[in-house]
Amino acid sequence: MSDLLIKSPRIFDGRDERLHEDAFVSIEGERIVALGRQSELGQEQVQAHREVIELGPDTTLMPGLINMHTHMSFSGDARVYENAVEDSVALKMIRIVQNLQAALASGVTTIRDCGTLPELALPTREAVAQGVLIGPRVVVSGAITTTGGHCWFCATEADSEDEIRKAVRAHVKQGVDFIKLFATGGNTTPGSNALVAQYTLEQMCAATEEARKAGRRSAAHAHALDGCRNSIAARVTTVEHCSFQSEAGIGWDEDLVDELVRHQIHVCPTVFRGMSKLLDEPGFEPTPKQRRALDVRKQRLDLVRHLYEKGVKLVSGNDAGVAYCSFSDFPSDLVLTARGCSIPAVDVLRSATSVAAEALGRTELGTLAAGQAADLLAVSGDPLQDIEAVTRPRLVVAAGRVI
């Protein structure tokens, strides 16, 4: 006897822009065992399920969302740095639980964490996997930065090539899923400069070489143009942010874009509304610094559109946990990606499902088919026609469990 049968007017399988009409998904344990048309189901097959869910009209069933860039222990408010430095381990753990619950309720069934201390992240991953904690499955990073560098408070500090190699090996020993390198400075850490590379090409290559030896993928936080160049040349798996920034603003480098395409390097541009949400609040008047940040945001949306048009493989992650970015925001930020970057809804959805799973190297995720993980999201409406449907969850199933 199978555990769960879900009938839906429409199914988006994570790949095909053609929807499956009047379809069903059969789930046993944590896996999908069958997907097909409801007309193929006999009464005996229906009765062979412990639970049957019949989704209402104008509902679409799709893979659960994969948020490719999060920080589980971050507070998501204007004091994110102070909270990260001052809060106790116990408070951070409570915040992780709160953040995971918010993500799951929004339809996110997998998060890739890009900067939480392994002492917190690894037990969280195992708690979810064992069913002790109900939340999205967690993909854990081993983060590495320079001494006092960007996100030093949630990363291992390493400066020389030897130190970097040792840091990678130590993270692998701990059991992390991938290596995260802070190739440039960033905006969350006071005194850090996002326009400056933190590591040389040789140092980046040392890290990616060690990661590959251990069978681990790698991600590089990169804002500055030099840092983007080093990350691409070091053949990281994904470039995070990839904003091609310099003193002149957001730039463009045709040769680097060609390299991204040639080597099939995924880019996670971390599109999120952030501070722009405050514009809707009565009486809010941005400071000059905030206005500059809003201007840069518009330039970054244009950059993402150009990357898409050039054929760069994009995955979606919204940097959940940083200032003005909560764990429930991801679906709305997918809407921003589609509308703000003029990317078709189907490709935005793929970037948060099948293409994200490809970048993770987790082929059991991100699509609906027999043998795949039973991570599903039902939304009100047709998200391929109206991307905003993804912000209207009706049902979430994580690892075969109805949430």
GROMACS .gro file of C-alpha atoms in nm:
model
  403
    1MET     CA    1   0.000   0.000   0.000
    2SER     CA    2   0.130   0.346  -0.096
    3ASP     CA    3   0.112   0.632   0.149
    4LEU     CA    4  -0.028   0.927  -0.045
    5LEU     CA    5  -0.210   1.000  -0.369
    6ILE     CA    6  -0.243   1.360  -0.486
    7LYS     CA    7  -0.478   1.449  -0.771
    8SER     CA    8  -0.426   1.785  -0.938
    9PRO     CA    9  -0.583   1.970  -1.233
   10ARG     CA   10  -0.231   2.058  -1.350
   11ILE     CA   11   0.124   1.947  -1.282
   12PHE     CA   12   0.445   2.134  -1.369
   13ASP     CA   13   0.721   1.873  -1.349
   14GLY     CA   14   1.008   2.121  -1.309
   15ARG     CA   15   1.130   2.093  -1.668
   16ASP     CA   16   0.861   2.076  -1.934
   17GLU     CA   17   0.679   2.398  -2.018
   18ARG     CA   18   0.386   2.178  -2.119
   19LEU     CA   19   0.173   2.110  -1.811
   20HIS     CA   20   0.038   1.765  -1.731
   21GLU     CA   21  -0.343   1.802  -1.721
   22ASP     CA   22  -0.574   1.613  -1.480
   23ALA     CA   23  -0.273   1.436  -1.334
   24PHE     CA   24  -0.181   1.245  -1.021
   25VAL     CA   25   0.128   1.177  -0.812
   26SER     CA   26   0.162   0.862  -0.601
   27ILE     CA   27   0.402   0.874  -0.305
   28GLU     CA   28   0.547   0.594  -0.097
   29GLY     CA   29   0.765   0.694   0.196
   30GLU     CA   30   0.991   0.978   0.086
   31ARG     CA   31   0.975   0.903  -0.288
   32ILE     CA   32   0.740   0.951  -0.580
   33VAL     CA   33   0.649   0.610  -0.721
   34ALA     CA   34   0.422   0.713  -1.008
   35LEU     CA   35   0.298   1.016  -1.203
   36GLY     CA   36   0.032   1.002  -1.472
   37ARG     CA   37  -0.317   1.096  -1.587
   38GLN     CA   38  -0.606   1.049  -1.348
   39SER     CA   39  -0.795   0.861  -1.620
   40GLU     CA   40  -0.533   0.586  -1.589
   41LEU     CA   41  -0.620   0.526  -1.224
   42GLY     CA   42  -0.854   0.242  -1.138
   43GLN     CA   43  -1.060   0.238  -0.820
   44GLU     CA   44  -0.838  -0.032  -0.672
   45GLN     CA   45  -0.529   0.182  -0.731
   46VAL     CA   46  -0.691   0.477  -0.555
   47GLN     CA   47  -0.796   0.261  -0.260
   48ALA     CA   48  -0.441   0.126  -0.233
   49HIS     CA   49  -0.334   0.461  -0.082
   50ARG     CA   50  -0.360   0.544   0.286
   51GLU     CA   51  -0.447   0.907   0.207
   52VAL     CA   52  -0.592   1.076  -0.101
   53ILE     CA   53  -0.574   1.452  -0.153
   54GLU     CA   54  -0.782   1.600  -0.432
   55LEU     CA   55  -0.665   1.952  -0.508
   56GLY     CA   56  -0.931   2.203  -0.600
   57PRO     CA   57  -0.984   2.368  -0.939
   58ASP     CA   58  -0.722   2.611  -1.072
   59THR     CA   59  -0.443   2.448  -0.871
   60THR     CA   60  -0.098   2.355  -1.001
   61LEU     CA   61   0.122   2.092  -0.840
   62MET     CA   62   0.496   2.141  -0.888
   63PRO     CA   63   0.830   2.052  -0.728
   64GLY     CA   64   0.905   2.213  -0.395
   65LEU     CA   65   1.121   2.523  -0.430
   66ILE     CA   66   1.499   2.518  -0.379
   67ASN     CA   67   1.644   2.837  -0.230
   68MET     CA   68   2.008   2.829  -0.339
   69HIS     CA   69   2.143   3.104  -0.113
   70THR     CA   70   2.047   3.139   0.253
   71HIS     CA   71   2.199   3.207   0.594
   72MET     CA   72   1.996   3.002   0.841
   73SER     CA   73   2.110   3.171   1.160
   74PHE     CA   74   2.080   3.530   1.035
   75SER     CA   75   1.800   3.753   1.164
   76GLY     CA   76   1.692   3.919   0.838
   77ASP     CA   77   1.665   4.264   0.996
   78ALA     CA   78   1.876   4.580   1.000
   79ARG     CA   79   2.080   4.447   1.296
   80VAL     CA   80   2.185   4.129   1.119
   81TYR     CA   81   2.557   4.185   1.185
   82GLU     CA   82   2.513   4.275   1.552
   83ASN     CA   83   2.285   3.975   1.602
   84ALA     CA   84   2.533   3.742   1.432
   85VAL     CA   85   2.819   3.860   1.652
   86GLU     CA   86   2.638   3.908   1.984
   87ASP     CA   87   2.367   3.642   2.001
   88SER     CA   88   2.422   3.320   2.194
   89VAL     CA   89   2.448   2.984   2.022
   90ALA     CA   90   2.113   2.889   2.178
   91LEU     CA   91   1.939   3.196   2.035
   92LYS     CA   92   2.090   3.131   1.693
   93MET     CA   93   1.958   2.775   1.703
   94ILE     CA   94   1.608   2.898   1.789
   95ARG     CA   95   1.628   3.145   1.502
   96ILE     CA   96   1.732   2.865   1.266
   97VAL     CA   97   1.417   2.671   1.359
   98GLN     CA   98   1.203   2.982   1.306
   99ASN     CA   99   1.364   3.052   0.969
  100LEU     CA  100   1.324   2.694   0.847
  101GLN     CA  101   0.957   2.691   0.944
  102ALA     CA  102   0.898   3.016   0.755
  103ALA     CA  103   1.076   2.880   0.447
  104LEU     CA  104   0.879   2.556   0.448
  105ALA     CA  105   0.545   2.732   0.489
  106SER     CA  106   0.623   2.940   0.179
  107GLY     CA  107   0.688   2.629  -0.033
  108VAL     CA  108   1.066   2.595   0.000
  109THR     CA  109   1.157   2.229   0.054
  110THR     CA  110   1.537   2.259   0.016
  111ILE     CA  111   1.772   2.533   0.125
  112ARG     CA  112   2.140   2.567   0.046
  113ASP     CA  113   2.300   2.742   0.339
  114CYS     CA  114   2.589   2.965   0.236
  115GLY     CA  115   2.722   3.072   0.572
  116THR     CA  116   2.625   2.924   0.909
  117LEU     CA  117   2.880   2.777   1.147
  118PRO     CA  118   2.899   2.400   1.085
  119GLU     CA  119   2.848   2.339   1.459
  120LEU     CA  120   2.495   2.472   1.406
  121ALA     CA  121   2.431   2.380   1.044
  122LEU     CA  122   2.534   2.013   1.053
  123PRO     CA  123   2.308   1.914   1.347
  124THR     CA  124   2.024   2.104   1.179
  125ARG     CA  125   2.075   1.907   0.857
  126GLU     CA  126   2.067   1.579   1.048
  127ALA     CA  127   1.766   1.680   1.259
  128VAL     CA  128   1.565   1.750   0.943
  129ALA     CA  129   1.686   1.431   0.774
  130GLN     CA  130   1.586   1.222   1.078
  131GLY     CA  131   1.247   1.391   1.118
  132VAL     CA  132   1.338   1.542   1.455
  133LEU     CA  133   1.287   1.889   1.307
  134ILE     CA  134   1.021   1.956   1.044
  135GLY     CA  135   1.175   2.181   0.781
  136PRO     CA  136   1.323   2.197   0.434
  137ARG     CA  137   1.618   1.967   0.369
  138VAL     CA  138   1.944   2.153   0.435
  139VAL     CA  139   2.257   2.160   0.217
  140VAL     CA  140   2.547   2.276   0.436
  141SER     CA  141   2.850   2.484   0.339
  142GLY     CA  142   3.195   2.502   0.487
  143ALA     CA  143   3.264   2.874   0.453
  144ILE     CA  144   3.614   3.022   0.423
  145THR     CA  145   3.716   3.388   0.439
  146THR     CA  146   4.025   3.596   0.514
  147THR     CA  147   4.118   3.697   0.868
  148GLY     CA  148   3.863   3.962   0.963
  149GLY     CA  149   3.717   3.931   0.614
  150HIS     CA  150   3.357   3.933   0.499
  151CYS     CA  151   3.141   3.708   0.720
  152TRP     CA  152   3.433   3.617   0.946
  153PHE     CA  153   3.175   3.543   1.219
  154CYS     CA  154   3.032   3.243   1.030
  155ALA     CA  155   3.337   3.118   0.841
  156THR     CA  156   3.684   2.972   0.891
  157GLU     CA  157   3.954   3.238   0.854
  158ALA     CA  158   4.240   3.137   0.623
  159ASP     CA  159   4.495   3.355   0.443
  160SER     CA  160   4.767   3.152   0.272
  161GLU     CA  161   4.726   2.872   0.018
  162ASP     CA  162   4.829   2.617   0.281
  163GLU     CA  163   4.579   2.757   0.532
  164ILE     CA  164   4.305   2.749   0.269
  165ARG     CA  165   4.379   2.386   0.179
  166LYS     CA  166   4.375   2.293   0.547
  167ALA     CA  167   4.045   2.477   0.598
  168VAL     CA  168   3.884   2.288   0.309
  169ARG     CA  169   4.008   1.956   0.446
  170ALA     CA  170   3.881   2.041   0.794
  171HIS     CA  171   3.537   2.126   0.659
  172VAL     CA  172   3.526   1.803   0.458
  173LYS     CA  173   3.621   1.615   0.776
  174GLN     CA  174   3.326   1.781   0.952
  175GLY     CA  175   3.094   1.655   0.679
  176VAL     CA  176   2.989   1.969   0.492
  177ASP     CA  177   2.819   1.932   0.153
  178PHE     CA  178   3.013   2.202  -0.034
  179ILE     CA  179   3.278   2.469   0.012
  180LYS     CA  180   3.183   2.838   0.017
  181LEU     CA  181   3.459   3.091  -0.058
  182PHE     CA  182   3.431   3.462   0.011
  183ALA     CA  183   3.622   3.575  -0.296
  184THR     CA  184   3.548   3.943  -0.231
  185GLY     CA  185   3.434   4.166   0.048
  186GLY     CA  186   3.065   4.222   0.110
  187ASN     CA  187   2.803   4.455   0.248
  188THR     CA  188   2.696   4.288   0.573
  189THR     CA  189   3.034   4.306   0.749
  190PRO     CA  190   3.146   4.652   0.873
  191GLY     CA  191   3.481   4.750   0.724
  192SER     CA  192   3.455   4.500   0.440
  193ASN     CA  193   3.485   4.630   0.084
  194ALA     CA  194   3.269   4.455  -0.175
  195LEU     CA  195   3.476   4.614  -0.453
  196VAL     CA  196   3.798   4.436  -0.351
  197ALA     CA  197   3.904   4.074  -0.405
  198GLN     CA  198   3.992   3.891  -0.082
  199TYR     CA  199   4.174   3.601  -0.248
  200THR     CA  200   4.415   3.573  -0.539
  201LEU     CA  201   4.352   3.337  -0.829
  202GLU     CA  202   4.613   3.097  -0.692
  203GLN     CA  203   4.440   3.088  -0.354
  204MET     CA  204   4.100   3.031  -0.514
  205CYS     CA  205   4.244   2.747  -0.723
  206ALA     CA  206   4.392   2.588  -0.410
  207ALA     CA  207   4.045   2.581  -0.255
  208THR     CA  208   3.861   2.443  -0.558
  209GLU     CA  209   4.132   2.183  -0.617
  210GLU     CA  210   4.099   2.053  -0.261
  211ALA     CA  211   3.721   2.056  -0.286
  212ARG     CA  212   3.726   1.854  -0.608
  213LYS     CA  213   3.969   1.601  -0.455
  214ALA     CA  214   3.714   1.543  -0.181
  215GLY     CA  215   3.421   1.521  -0.421
  216ARG     CA  216   3.275   1.851  -0.305
  217ARG     CA  217   3.129   2.133  -0.511
  218SER     CA  218   3.219   2.495  -0.449
  219ALA     CA  219   3.053   2.835  -0.443
  220ALA     CA  220   3.215   3.178  -0.446
  221HIS     CA  221   3.069   3.499  -0.308
  222ALA     CA  222   3.186   3.755  -0.564
  223HIS     CA  223   3.090   4.119  -0.613
  224ALA     CA  224   3.411   4.286  -0.733
  225LEU     CA  225   3.496   4.228  -1.098
  226ASP     CA  226   3.839   4.087  -1.004
  227GLY     CA  227   3.676   3.845  -0.761
  228CYS     CA  228   3.430   3.732  -1.027
  229ARG     CA  229   3.720   3.678  -1.268
  230ASN     CA  230   3.917   3.474  -1.011
  231SER     CA  231   3.611   3.266  -0.921
  232ILE     CA  232   3.536   3.179  -1.282
  233ALA     CA  233   3.902   3.099  -1.359
  234ALA     CA  234   3.914   2.873  -1.051
  235ARG     CA  235   3.613   2.685  -1.191
  236VAL     CA  236   3.383   2.713  -0.893
  237THR     CA  237   3.050   2.535  -0.933
  238THR     CA  238   2.846   2.849  -0.871
  239VAL     CA  239   2.923   3.219  -0.852
  240GLU     CA  240   2.707   3.392  -0.592
  241HIS     CA  241   2.594   3.750  -0.664
  242CYS     CA  242   2.829   3.781  -0.965
  243SER     CA  243   2.764   4.154  -0.983
  244PHE     CA  244   3.076   4.258  -1.179
  245GLN     CA  245   3.117   4.564  -0.955
  246SER     CA  246   3.385   4.831  -0.965
  247GLU     CA  247   3.412   5.191  -0.851
  248ALA     CA  248   3.220   5.282  -1.168
  249GLY     CA  249   2.924   5.064  -1.066
  250ILE     CA  250   2.784   4.743  -1.214
  251GLY     CA  251   2.991   4.647  -1.518
  252TRP     CA  252   2.992   4.389  -1.794
  253ASP     CA  253   3.272   4.167  -1.918
  254GLU     CA  254   3.188   3.978  -2.236
  255ASP     CA  255   3.486   3.745  -2.202
  256LEU     CA  256   3.389   3.644  -1.849
  257VAL     CA  257   3.031   3.581  -1.954
  258ASP     CA  258   3.158   3.362  -2.238
  259GLU     CA  259   3.365   3.167  -1.982
  260LEU     CA  260   3.058   3.116  -1.763
  261VAL     CA  261   2.870   2.971  -2.059
  262ARG     CA  262   3.163   2.765  -2.192
  263HIS     CA  263   3.233   2.598  -1.858
  264GLN     CA  264   2.867   2.563  -1.756
  265ILE     CA  265   2.923   2.756  -1.433
  266HIS     CA  266   2.595   2.840  -1.262
  267VAL     CA  267   2.528   3.191  -1.135
  268CYS     CA  268   2.307   3.266  -0.834
  269PRO     CA  269   2.245   3.641  -0.867
  270THR     CA  270   2.060   3.664  -0.531
  271VAL     CA  271   1.772   3.876  -0.653
  272PHE     CA  272   1.562   4.002  -0.363
  273ARG     CA  273   1.344   4.300  -0.287
  274GLY     CA  274   1.536   4.395   0.025
  275MET     CA  275   1.522   4.760   0.116
  276SER     CA  276   1.275   4.834  -0.164
  277LYS     CA  277   1.005   4.679   0.060
  278LEU     CA  278   1.042   4.985   0.283
  279LEU     CA  279   0.929   5.212  -0.002
  280ASP     CA  280   0.573   5.093   0.059
  281GLU     CA  281   0.581   5.207   0.421
  282PRO     CA  282   0.414   5.545   0.489
  283GLY     CA  283   0.663   5.820   0.561
  284PHE     CA  284   0.973   5.624   0.461
  285GLU     CA  285   1.237   5.847   0.305
  286PRO     CA  286   1.557   5.671   0.193
  287THR     CA  287   1.891   5.816   0.297
  288PRO     CA  288   2.146   5.903   0.025
  289LYS     CA  289   2.321   5.570   0.094
  290GLN     CA  290   1.991   5.384   0.062
  291ARG     CA  291   1.913   5.564  -0.264
  292ARG     CA  292   2.247   5.453  -0.406
  293ALA     CA  293   2.169   5.096  -0.301
  294LEU     CA  294   1.832   5.114  -0.477
  295ASP     CA  295   2.002   5.244  -0.793
  296VAL     CA  296   2.253   4.958  -0.784
  297ARG     CA  297   1.965   4.714  -0.744
  298LYS     CA  298   1.815   4.832  -1.073
  299GLN     CA  299   2.153   4.789  -1.245
  300ARG     CA  300   2.180   4.436  -1.103
  301LEU     CA  301   1.838   4.341  -1.241
  302ASP     CA  302   1.953   4.457  -1.584
  303LEU     CA  303   2.273   4.252  -1.544
  304VAL     CA  304   2.075   3.939  -1.461
  305ARG     CA  305   1.862   3.988  -1.771
  306HIS     CA  306   2.176   4.015  -1.987
  307LEU     CA  307   2.324   3.701  -1.828
  308TYR     CA  308   2.004   3.514  -1.908
  309GLU     CA  309   2.001   3.639  -2.267
  310LYS     CA  310   2.362   3.521  -2.311
  311GLY     CA  311   2.272   3.169  -2.200
  312VAL     CA  312   2.431   3.167  -1.853
  313LYS     CA  313   2.279   2.898  -1.629
  314LEU     CA  314   2.093   3.085  -1.356
  315VAL     CA  315   1.978   2.944  -1.024
  316SER     CA  316   1.761   3.129  -0.774
  317GLY     CA  317   1.850   3.215  -0.418
  318ASN     CA  318   1.761   3.534  -0.234
  319ASP     CA  319   2.025   3.561   0.042
  320ALA     CA  320   1.755   3.491   0.302
  321GLY     CA  321   1.863   3.611   0.644
  322VAL     CA  322   2.048   3.925   0.538
  323ALA     CA  323   1.899   4.267   0.612
  324TYR     CA  324   1.541   4.311   0.489
  325CYS     CA  325   1.525   3.955   0.351
  326SER     CA  326   1.320   3.700   0.544
  327PHE     CA  327   1.291   3.327   0.481
  328SER     CA  328   0.929   3.367   0.370
  329ASP     CA  329   1.025   3.612   0.091
  330PHE     CA  330   1.161   3.365  -0.165
  331PRO     CA  331   0.843   3.318  -0.376
  332SER     CA  332   0.795   3.695  -0.400
  333ASP     CA  333   1.158   3.733  -0.502
  334LEU     CA  334   1.099   3.483  -0.784
  335VAL     CA  335   0.825   3.717  -0.904
  336LEU     CA  336   1.078   4.003  -0.896
  337THR     CA  337   1.324   3.792  -1.097
  338ALA     CA  338   1.064   3.725  -1.366
  339ARG     CA  339   0.928   4.078  -1.390
  340GLY     CA  340   1.232   4.284  -1.298
  341CYS     CA  341   1.469   4.088  -1.522
  342SER     CA  342   1.219   4.008  -1.801
  343ILE     CA  343   1.279   3.633  -1.773
  344PRO     CA  344   0.998   3.393  -1.872
  345ALA     CA  345   0.817   3.241  -1.575
  346VAL     CA  346   0.901   2.885  -1.678
  347ASP     CA  347   1.274   2.958  -1.669
  348VAL     CA  348   1.249   3.132  -1.333
  349LEU     CA  349   1.067   2.828  -1.196
  350ARG     CA  350   1.329   2.595  -1.343
  351SER     CA  351   1.600   2.805  -1.176
  352ALA     CA  352   1.437   2.726  -0.841
  353THR     CA  353   1.371   2.358  -0.917
  354SER     CA  354   1.542   2.142  -1.182
  355VAL     CA  355   1.835   2.373  -1.264
  356ALA     CA  356   1.899   2.434  -0.894
  357ALA     CA  357   1.907   2.057  -0.835
  358GLU     CA  358   2.155   2.022  -1.122
  359ALA     CA  359   2.385   2.282  -0.962
  360LEU     CA  360   2.361   2.099  -0.630
  361GLY     CA  361   2.442   1.767  -0.793
  362ARG     CA  362   2.124   1.633  -0.632
  363THR     CA  363   1.942   1.487  -0.929
  364GLU     CA  364   1.671   1.334  -0.707
  365LEU     CA  365   1.545   1.685  -0.633
  366GLY     CA  366   1.379   1.955  -0.840
  367THR     CA  367   1.155   1.746  -1.068
  368LEU     CA  368   0.841   1.537  -1.039
  369ALA     CA  369   0.885   1.184  -1.175
  370ALA     CA  370   0.891   0.828  -1.049
  371GLY     CA  371   1.192   0.776  -0.822
  372GLN     CA  372   1.229   1.144  -0.733
  373ALA     CA  373   1.217   1.286  -0.381
  374ALA     CA  374   0.861   1.358  -0.270
  375ASP     CA  375   0.907   1.733  -0.226
  376LEU     CA  376   0.603   1.907  -0.372
  377LEU     CA  377   0.424   2.240  -0.371
  378ALA     CA  378   0.067   2.308  -0.480
  379VAL     CA  379  -0.017   2.668  -0.568
  380SER     CA  380  -0.336   2.849  -0.655
  381GLY     CA  381  -0.332   2.937  -1.026
  382ASP     CA  382  -0.099   2.859  -1.314
  383PRO     CA  383   0.253   2.987  -1.234
  384LEU     CA  384   0.366   2.948  -1.596
  385GLN     CA  385   0.102   3.200  -1.701
  386ASP     CA  386   0.113   3.415  -1.387
  387ILE     CA  387   0.435   3.382  -1.187
  388GLU     CA  388   0.261   3.538  -0.886
  389ALA     CA  389   0.078   3.208  -0.837
  390VAL     CA  390   0.395   3.079  -0.669
  391THR     CA  391   0.323   3.317  -0.379
  392ARG     CA  392  -0.009   3.138  -0.311
  393PRO     CA  393   0.077   2.798  -0.158
  394ARG     CA  394  -0.211   2.556  -0.103
  395LEU     CA  395  -0.015   2.246  -0.001
  396VAL     CA  396   0.346   2.163   0.086
  397VAL     CA  397   0.486   1.809   0.097
  398ALA     CA  398   0.842   1.763   0.226
  399ALA     CA  399   1.010   1.422   0.201
  400GLY     CA  400   0.667   1.262   0.162
  401ARG     CA  401   0.519   1.435   0.467
  402VAL     CA  402   0.220   1.667   0.426
  403ILE     CA  403   0.295   1.993   0.605
   0.00000   0.00000   0.00000
